Amino acid sequence: MPWDRNQMAARAADELEDGWYVNLGIGIPTLVANYVGDKDITLQSENGMLGMGPFPFEGEEDPDLINAGKQTITELSRTSYFDSATSFGMIRGGKIAAAILGAMEVAENGDLANWMIPGKLVKGMGGAMDLVAGVGRVIVVMDHQNKHGDSKVLKECTLPLTGTGVVDRIITNLGVLDVVEGGLKIVELAEGVTEDEMRAATEATIV
Amino acid sequence: MQKVYGSAAEALDGLLFDGMTIAAGGFGLCGIPELLIDAIVEAGTKDLTIASNNCGVDGFGLGKLLDTKQIKKMMSSYVGENAEFMRQYLSGELELEFNPQGTLAERMRAGGAGIPGFYTATGVGTVIAEGKEVKSFGGKDYILEEGIFADLSIVKAWKADDTGNLVFRKTARNFNPPAAMCGKTCVVEVEEIVPRGSIDPDHIHLPGIYVHRIIQGEHEKRIEQRTTRKREDA
């Protein structure tokens, strides 16, 4: 059985090390926060906060306290606030240990496309280009194939790029792949997924 | 020098002209200068270029200036929350210059700090790099991005003293300090103007040197994505 969204998020949480400052993208990456367990992880929200807490209880929402997805959130005892230039200074400056992001396509050389589909509504890249260019480690979490069954793990991206050669590790419903010299290396298969199934679902070169 | 003005319209008097460039603070609807935006709608200034991370929502924030077709061009990182924006953009009425969010913030900061350009790895090898100088440092490529020098900054802070020293609140700080820094003139709206000396000088987020005019007013502070958890989840 391939992993579901929550299993993918739990697997991504295993990537995080005690003491890390981490930025989580929108979608499945947001769920990773539910699985960090006892590890001392500080979540960054790029609109200007370190130490992001859970959603507020009803009636306790604060319009001055939102995350990068514009959702109301809460602060923790460790929280700090800062402006957007400082926030992206710590991103660009490599102070954020890892970003866990969703993707539309990933290529075997680590190219990432996750912000625009030509001909469709283009909303913008937000902070994604800054994150992938700056953080220590970029981990992509996504479904292995699109809804038409086409592989999202490609030899070359077809969509406009968010960054070139930026992805370190890919976690999909089928397993875990690393970007290495010459292609992708299978690190782990989801329980019940065979290597043949992984290879068949992957357009990229597996070394 | 008297920095405190009685209303947004008074504070903007003599500063607005057609074709001007405005840097606006705010992220989504959080920390936006809603009173100053309303006053610019009222003033009817046209052909505006606005540097702001987002463009409000339909009918609120900078979205109001779209409804009145006062905006010629947006410099933003994310504009997905606004149907009128998309309509004007797709019909060619509105220009859009996408900036990665951190690049936009740094372009404002740089402009305010007298830095006309800087190199960043953000966007290398993407459409953002098209037409920009690429330079290699230590074997890695960077692109040249230019500082933003705006005619006017419109900013929202939590508190100000009458000399313009500002304190922001939580994530409503966001783009407000860099936006404030990059304008020739900076007008700030706050929830409360407090007497000088009542803010600990060590707790001032933006010193008054960047602030030229201040107003106090009531803010709607609309929430874009109200998200909560149930008590039993705790």
Coordinates of C-alpha atoms in Angstrom, one line a residue:
Chain A
M1 CA 0.0 0.0 0.0
P2 CA 1.4 3.4 -0.9
W3 CA 1.6 5.9 1.9
D4 CA -1.3 8.3 2.4
R5 CA -0.9 12.0 3.1
N6 CA -0.4 11.5 6.8
Q7 CA 2.1 8.7 6.4
M8 CA 4.1 10.9 3.9
A9 CA 4.1 13.7 6.5
A10 CA 5.2 11.4 9.2
R11 CA 8.0 10.1 7.1
A12 CA 9.1 13.7 6.3
A13 CA 9.1 14.5 10.0
D14 CA 11.7 11.7 10.4
E15 CA 14.1 13.9 8.3
L16 CA 14.1 16.7 10.9
E17 CA 16.9 16.7 13.6
D18 CA 16.7 18.0 17.1
G19 CA 17.4 21.7 17.3
W20 CA 16.6 22.5 13.7
Y21 CA 14.9 25.6 12.5
V22 CA 12.5 24.5 9.7
N23 CA 10.1 26.0 7.2
L24 CA 7.1 24.0 6.1
G25 CA 5.2 24.7 2.9
I26 CA 1.5 24.6 2.3
G27 CA -0.4 21.3 1.8
I28 CA 1.1 18.0 3.0
P29 CA 4.2 19.7 4.4
T30 CA 2.0 21.6 6.9
L31 CA 1.0 18.2 8.4
V32 CA 4.6 17.4 9.2
A33 CA 4.2 19.6 12.3
N34 CA 1.9 16.9 13.8
Y35 CA 4.7 14.3 13.7
V36 CA 7.8 15.9 15.1
G37 CA 7.2 14.3 18.5
D38 CA 9.7 15.2 21.2
K39 CA 12.3 16.7 18.9
D40 CA 13.1 20.3 19.5
I41 CA 12.0 21.9 16.2
T42 CA 11.4 25.6 15.7
L43 CA 9.0 26.4 12.8
Q44 CA 9.6 29.5 10.8
S45 CA 6.8 31.3 9.1
E46 CA 8.4 33.5 6.4
N47 CA 6.0 36.4 7.0
G48 CA 8.1 37.1 10.1
M49 CA 8.0 34.6 12.9
L50 CA 10.1 31.9 14.5
G51 CA 8.3 29.5 16.9
M52 CA 5.0 29.0 15.1
G53 CA 2.3 27.5 17.4
P54 CA -0.9 25.6 16.6
F55 CA -4.2 27.2 15.3
P56 CA -6.0 29.2 18.0
F57 CA -9.1 28.1 19.8
E58 CA -12.3 29.6 18.4
G59 CA -12.7 33.1 19.7
E60 CA -9.0 33.6 20.3
E61 CA -8.0 34.5 16.7
D62 CA -5.7 37.5 16.4
P63 CA -5.7 39.3 13.0
D64 CA -2.1 40.4 13.7
L65 CA -0.9 36.8 14.0
I66 CA -1.0 34.7 10.8
N67 CA 1.2 32.2 9.0
A68 CA 2.5 32.4 5.4
G69 CA -0.8 30.8 4.3
K70 CA -2.6 33.7 5.9
Q71 CA -4.2 31.4 8.5
T72 CA -4.6 32.5 12.1
I73 CA -2.1 30.8 14.4
T74 CA -0.7 31.2 17.9
E75 CA 2.7 32.0 19.5
L76 CA 4.8 29.8 21.8
S77 CA 7.1 30.8 24.7
R78 CA 10.0 30.7 22.3
T79 CA 8.4 32.8 19.6
S80 CA 10.1 35.8 18.0
Y81 CA 8.8 38.3 15.4
F82 CA 10.8 40.2 12.8
D83 CA 10.2 42.0 9.5
S84 CA 10.2 40.3 6.0
A85 CA 13.7 41.5 5.0
T86 CA 15.1 39.9 8.2
S87 CA 13.0 36.8 7.7
F88 CA 14.4 36.2 4.2
G89 CA 17.8 37.2 5.4
M90 CA 17.8 34.1 7.6
I91 CA 16.4 32.0 4.7
R92 CA 18.9 33.3 2.1
G93 CA 21.7 33.2 4.7
G94 CA 21.3 29.5 5.2
K95 CA 20.2 29.7 8.8
I96 CA 17.1 27.6 8.2
A97 CA 18.2 24.0 8.3
A98 CA 15.5 22.6 6.0
A99 CA 12.4 23.4 4.0
I100 CA 9.7 20.8 3.3
L101 CA 7.8 21.8 0.2
G102 CA 5.2 20.5 -2.1
A103 CA 5.9 20.2 -5.9
M104 CA 4.3 19.8 -9.3
E105 CA 7.5 18.3 -10.8
V106 CA 11.0 17.3 -9.7
A107 CA 13.8 16.4 -12.1
E108 CA 16.6 13.9 -11.5
N109 CA 19.1 16.8 -11.3
G110 CA 17.2 18.4 -8.4
D111 CA 15.3 21.0 -10.5
L112 CA 12.0 21.9 -8.9
A113 CA 8.8 23.3 -10.4
N114 CA 6.1 24.2 -7.9
W115 CA 4.8 27.7 -8.7
M116 CA 3.3 28.0 -12.1
I117 CA 1.4 26.2 -14.9
P118 CA 1.5 28.2 -18.2
G119 CA -2.0 29.0 -19.4
K120 CA -3.5 28.5 -16.0
L121 CA -4.1 31.0 -13.3
V122 CA -0.7 32.2 -12.0
K123 CA -0.7 33.3 -8.4
G124 CA 3.0 33.9 -7.9
M125 CA 6.0 32.2 -6.3
G126 CA 5.6 33.8 -2.9
G127 CA 8.7 32.8 -0.9
A128 CA 9.4 29.5 -2.6
M129 CA 12.2 30.6 -4.8
D130 CA 14.0 32.2 -1.9
L131 CA 13.5 29.1 0.3
V132 CA 14.9 26.6 -2.2
A133 CA 17.9 28.9 -3.0
G134 CA 18.8 29.5 0.6
V135 CA 17.9 26.8 3.1
G136 CA 20.3 24.0 4.1
R137 CA 18.2 21.1 2.8
V138 CA 15.2 21.0 0.5
I139 CA 12.9 18.1 1.0
V140 CA 10.0 17.7 -1.4
V141 CA 6.8 15.9 -0.4
M142 CA 4.3 15.1 -3.1
D143 CA 2.3 12.3 -4.9
H144 CA 4.6 10.4 -7.2
Q145 CA 2.1 10.7 -10.1
N146 CA -0.4 13.3 -11.1
K147 CA -4.1 12.6 -11.4
H148 CA -3.7 11.4 -15.0
G149 CA -1.1 8.8 -13.8
D150 CA 1.9 10.6 -15.3
S151 CA 5.1 10.6 -13.3
K152 CA 6.0 13.9 -11.5
V153 CA 9.6 12.6 -11.0
L154 CA 11.1 13.4 -14.3
K155 CA 14.3 13.5 -16.4
E156 CA 13.7 17.2 -17.0
C157 CA 11.0 19.5 -15.6
T158 CA 8.5 20.7 -18.2
L159 CA 7.0 23.5 -16.1
P160 CA 8.7 26.9 -15.3
L161 CA 11.3 26.3 -12.5
T162 CA 11.3 27.4 -8.9
G163 CA 15.0 26.6 -8.6
T164 CA 17.7 24.6 -10.4
G165 CA 19.5 21.7 -8.7
V166 CA 18.0 22.5 -5.4
V167 CA 16.2 19.4 -4.2
D168 CA 18.0 17.0 -1.9
R169 CA 15.4 14.4 -1.1
I170 CA 11.9 13.5 -2.5
I171 CA 9.3 11.8 -0.4
T172 CA 6.3 10.5 -2.3
N173 CA 3.5 8.0 -1.7
L174 CA 5.7 5.3 -3.1
G175 CA 8.9 6.0 -1.0
V176 CA 12.0 8.1 -0.6
L177 CA 14.4 9.1 -3.3
D178 CA 17.7 11.1 -3.1
V179 CA 19.1 13.3 -5.8
V180 CA 22.6 11.9 -6.5
E181 CA 25.2 12.1 -9.2
G182 CA 23.6 10.7 -12.4
G183 CA 20.0 10.5 -11.2
L184 CA 17.9 9.4 -8.3
K185 CA 18.7 6.8 -5.7
I186 CA 16.0 4.8 -4.0
V187 CA 16.4 5.3 -0.2
E188 CA 13.3 3.6 0.9
L189 CA 10.1 2.0 -0.5
A190 CA 6.7 2.5 1.1
E191 CA 5.5 -0.7 2.8
G192 CA 4.1 -3.1 0.1
V193 CA 5.6 -1.0 -2.8
T194 CA 8.1 -3.0 -4.9
E195 CA 11.2 -1.6 -6.6
D196 CA 9.7 -2.4 -10.0
E197 CA 6.6 -0.4 -9.1
M198 CA 8.7 2.5 -8.1
R199 CA 10.8 2.3 -11.3
A200 CA 7.6 2.0 -13.4
A201 CA 6.1 5.1 -11.8
T202 CA 9.3 7.2 -12.2
E203 CA 10.4 8.8 -15.5
A204 CA 13.7 10.0 -14.0
T205 CA 16.8 7.8 -14.2
I206 CA 17.2 5.7 -11.1
V207 CA 20.8 4.8 -10.4
Chain B
M1 CA 8.6 69.4 13.5
Q2 CA 5.0 68.3 13.7
K3 CA 4.6 64.7 12.3
V4 CA 1.1 64.0 13.7
Y5 CA -1.8 64.7 11.3
G6 CA -5.5 64.7 11.9
S7 CA -6.6 62.3 9.1
A8 CA -5.3 60.1 6.3
A9 CA -6.3 62.7 3.7
E10 CA -4.4 65.5 5.5
A11 CA -1.4 63.3 6.0
L12 CA -1.3 62.5 2.2
D13 CA -1.9 66.2 1.2
G14 CA 0.7 67.3 -1.4
L15 CA 2.3 63.9 -1.7
L16 CA 0.2 62.2 -4.3
F17 CA 0.6 62.5 -8.1
D18 CA -0.4 60.4 -11.1
G19 CA 2.2 57.9 -12.2
M20 CA 3.9 57.7 -8.8
T21 CA 5.5 54.7 -7.2
I22 CA 4.2 53.6 -3.8
A23 CA 5.7 51.0 -1.4
A24 CA 3.0 49.5 0.8
G25 CA 3.5 47.4 3.9
G26 CA 1.4 44.3 4.8
F27 CA 1.2 40.6 4.1
G28 CA -2.1 39.4 2.9
L29 CA -4.5 41.6 4.9
C30 CA -2.3 41.5 8.0
G31 CA -0.7 44.8 8.8
I32 CA -2.0 46.7 5.8
P33 CA -2.3 50.5 5.8
E34 CA -6.1 50.4 5.3
L35 CA -6.8 54.0 6.1
L36 CA -4.2 55.4 3.8
I37 CA -5.4 53.1 1.0
D38 CA -8.9 54.4 1.5
A39 CA -7.6 58.0 1.3
I40 CA -5.8 57.3 -2.0
V41 CA -9.0 55.8 -3.4
E42 CA -10.7 59.0 -2.3
A43 CA -8.0 61.2 -3.9
G44 CA -8.3 59.3 -7.2
T45 CA -4.5 59.3 -8.0
K46 CA -4.0 57.3 -11.2
D47 CA -1.4 55.2 -13.0
L48 CA 0.1 54.0 -9.7
T49 CA 3.0 51.5 -9.5
I50 CA 2.7 49.7 -6.2
A51 CA 5.3 47.5 -4.6
S52 CA 3.5 45.3 -2.1
N53 CA 3.7 41.6 -1.4
N54 CA 0.0 41.1 -2.3
C55 CA -2.8 43.1 -3.7
G56 CA -5.5 42.8 -1.1
V57 CA -8.7 40.9 -1.8
D58 CA -11.7 41.9 -3.8
G59 CA -13.1 45.1 -2.2
F60 CA -10.6 45.4 0.7
G61 CA -7.0 46.7 1.1
L62 CA -5.3 47.3 -2.2
G63 CA -8.2 45.5 -3.9
K64 CA -10.1 48.8 -3.6
L65 CA -7.5 50.6 -5.8
L66 CA -8.0 47.9 -8.4
D67 CA -11.8 48.4 -8.3
T68 CA -11.2 52.1 -9.2
K69 CA -8.6 51.2 -11.8
Q70 CA -6.0 53.4 -10.1
I71 CA -3.2 50.8 -10.3
K72 CA -1.1 50.6 -13.5
K73 CA 1.5 48.1 -12.3
M74 CA 2.0 45.8 -9.3
M75 CA 5.3 44.5 -8.0
S76 CA 4.4 41.5 -5.9
S77 CA 5.2 37.9 -5.0
Y78 CA 1.7 36.5 -4.7
V79 CA -1.6 37.8 -6.0
G80 CA -3.9 34.8 -5.9
E81 CA -6.6 36.1 -3.6
N82 CA -8.2 38.6 -5.9
A83 CA -10.6 37.9 -8.9
E84 CA -10.6 41.5 -10.1
F85 CA -6.8 41.4 -10.1
M86 CA -6.8 38.4 -12.4
R87 CA -9.5 40.0 -14.7
Q88 CA -7.4 43.2 -15.2
Y89 CA -4.2 41.3 -15.5
L90 CA -5.5 38.8 -18.1
S91 CA -7.2 41.6 -20.1
G92 CA -3.9 43.5 -20.2
E93 CA -5.2 46.5 -18.2
L94 CA -2.7 45.8 -15.3
E95 CA 1.0 45.2 -15.5
L96 CA 2.5 42.6 -13.1
E97 CA 6.1 42.2 -12.1
F98 CA 6.6 39.1 -10.1
N99 CA 9.3 39.3 -7.4
P100 CA 10.3 36.4 -5.1
Q101 CA 9.1 37.4 -1.7
G102 CA 12.5 37.7 -0.2
T103 CA 13.8 39.6 -3.2
L104 CA 11.0 42.1 -2.9
A105 CA 11.7 42.6 0.8
E106 CA 15.4 43.0 0.2
R107 CA 14.8 45.4 -2.8
M108 CA 12.8 47.6 -0.4
R109 CA 15.4 47.3 2.4
A110 CA 18.2 48.0 -0.1
G111 CA 16.5 51.1 -1.5
G112 CA 16.1 52.4 2.0
A113 CA 19.7 51.7 2.8
G114 CA 21.1 53.5 -0.3
I115 CA 22.0 50.2 -2.1
P116 CA 21.0 50.4 -5.8
G117 CA 21.6 46.7 -6.4
F118 CA 22.5 43.4 -4.8
Y119 CA 23.3 39.9 -6.0
T120 CA 21.1 37.0 -4.9
A121 CA 20.9 33.2 -5.7
T122 CA 17.1 33.5 -5.5
G123 CA 15.6 32.9 -9.0
V124 CA 18.8 31.8 -10.7
G125 CA 17.9 29.6 -13.7
T126 CA 14.2 30.6 -13.6
V127 CA 12.1 33.2 -15.5
I128 CA 12.9 35.7 -12.8
A129 CA 16.5 35.7 -14.0
E130 CA 15.6 36.7 -17.6
G131 CA 17.3 39.9 -18.6
K132 CA 19.3 40.2 -15.4
E133 CA 23.0 40.3 -15.0
V134 CA 24.5 37.0 -13.7
K135 CA 27.7 37.0 -11.7
S136 CA 29.6 34.2 -10.2
F137 CA 30.9 34.4 -6.6
G138 CA 32.9 31.4 -5.3
G139 CA 31.8 29.3 -8.3
K140 CA 28.1 29.9 -7.7
D141 CA 25.8 32.1 -9.8
Y142 CA 23.9 35.0 -8.5
I143 CA 21.6 37.5 -10.2
L144 CA 21.5 41.3 -9.9
E145 CA 18.4 42.7 -8.3
E146 CA 17.8 46.5 -8.0
G147 CA 16.8 48.4 -4.9
I148 CA 13.4 50.0 -4.9
F149 CA 13.2 53.7 -4.5
A150 CA 9.6 54.7 -4.0
D151 CA 8.0 58.2 -4.1
L152 CA 5.9 57.3 -1.1
S153 CA 5.7 54.6 1.6
I154 CA 2.4 53.7 3.2
V155 CA 2.7 51.7 6.4
K156 CA 0.7 50.4 9.3
A157 CA 2.2 50.1 12.8
W158 CA 0.8 49.3 16.2
K159 CA 2.1 52.3 18.1
A160 CA 4.0 55.5 17.4
D161 CA 5.2 58.3 19.5
D162 CA 4.9 61.8 18.1
T163 CA 8.5 61.7 16.8
G164 CA 7.6 58.7 14.6
N165 CA 9.3 55.9 16.5
L166 CA 7.3 52.8 15.7
V167 CA 6.4 49.6 17.4
F168 CA 4.7 46.8 15.4
R169 CA 2.7 43.9 16.7
K170 CA 3.3 40.2 16.0
T171 CA 3.3 39.2 12.3
A172 CA 1.7 42.5 11.3
R173 CA 5.3 43.8 11.1
N174 CA 6.1 41.9 7.9
F175 CA 6.8 44.2 5.0
N176 CA 6.1 47.4 6.9
P177 CA 9.7 48.3 8.0
P178 CA 11.3 47.7 4.6
A179 CA 8.5 49.5 2.9
A180 CA 8.8 52.4 5.3
M181 CA 12.5 52.7 4.6
C182 CA 12.4 52.8 0.8
G183 CA 10.1 55.8 0.2
K184 CA 11.1 59.5 -0.2
T185 CA 8.3 60.2 2.2
C186 CA 6.8 57.7 4.6
V187 CA 3.3 58.1 6.0
V188 CA 2.3 55.7 8.8
E189 CA -1.1 54.9 10.3
V190 CA -1.2 53.5 13.9
E191 CA -3.7 52.2 16.4
E192 CA -2.3 54.5 19.1
I193 CA -0.1 57.5 19.3
V194 CA 1.6 57.5 22.7
P195 CA 3.6 60.3 24.4
R196 CA 7.3 60.5 23.7
G197 CA 9.3 58.6 26.3
S198 CA 6.6 56.0 26.9
I199 CA 8.2 53.5 24.6
D200 CA 11.4 52.0 25.9
P201 CA 14.1 53.2 23.4
D202 CA 15.4 49.6 23.3
H203 CA 12.0 48.4 22.2
I204 CA 11.5 50.6 19.1
H205 CA 11.3 48.5 16.0
L206 CA 11.7 51.3 13.5
P207 CA 13.2 54.7 14.5
G208 CA 11.4 57.9 13.6
I209 CA 14.0 59.0 11.1
Y210 CA 12.1 56.9 8.5
V211 CA 8.7 58.3 9.4
H212 CA 7.5 61.7 8.2
R213 CA 3.8 61.8 8.9
I214 CA 1.6 59.8 11.3
I215 CA -2.1 59.3 11.8
Q216 CA -4.1 57.4 14.4
G217 CA -7.3 55.6 13.5
E218 CA -9.6 52.7 13.8
H219 CA -8.7 49.6 11.9
E220 CA -11.0 46.9 10.6
K221 CA -8.1 44.3 10.6
R222 CA -10.0 41.8 8.5
I223 CA -8.9 38.1 8.8
E224 CA -8.3 36.4 5.5
Q225 CA -8.2 32.7 6.6
R226 CA -9.9 32.2 10.0
T227 CA -8.5 28.9 11.1
T228 CA -9.1 27.4 14.6
R229 CA -8.9 24.2 16.5
K230 CA -11.4 22.6 18.8
R231 CA -10.9 22.7 22.5
E232 CA -11.0 18.9 22.9
D233 CA -8.0 18.7 20.5
A234 CA -5.8 20.5 23.1

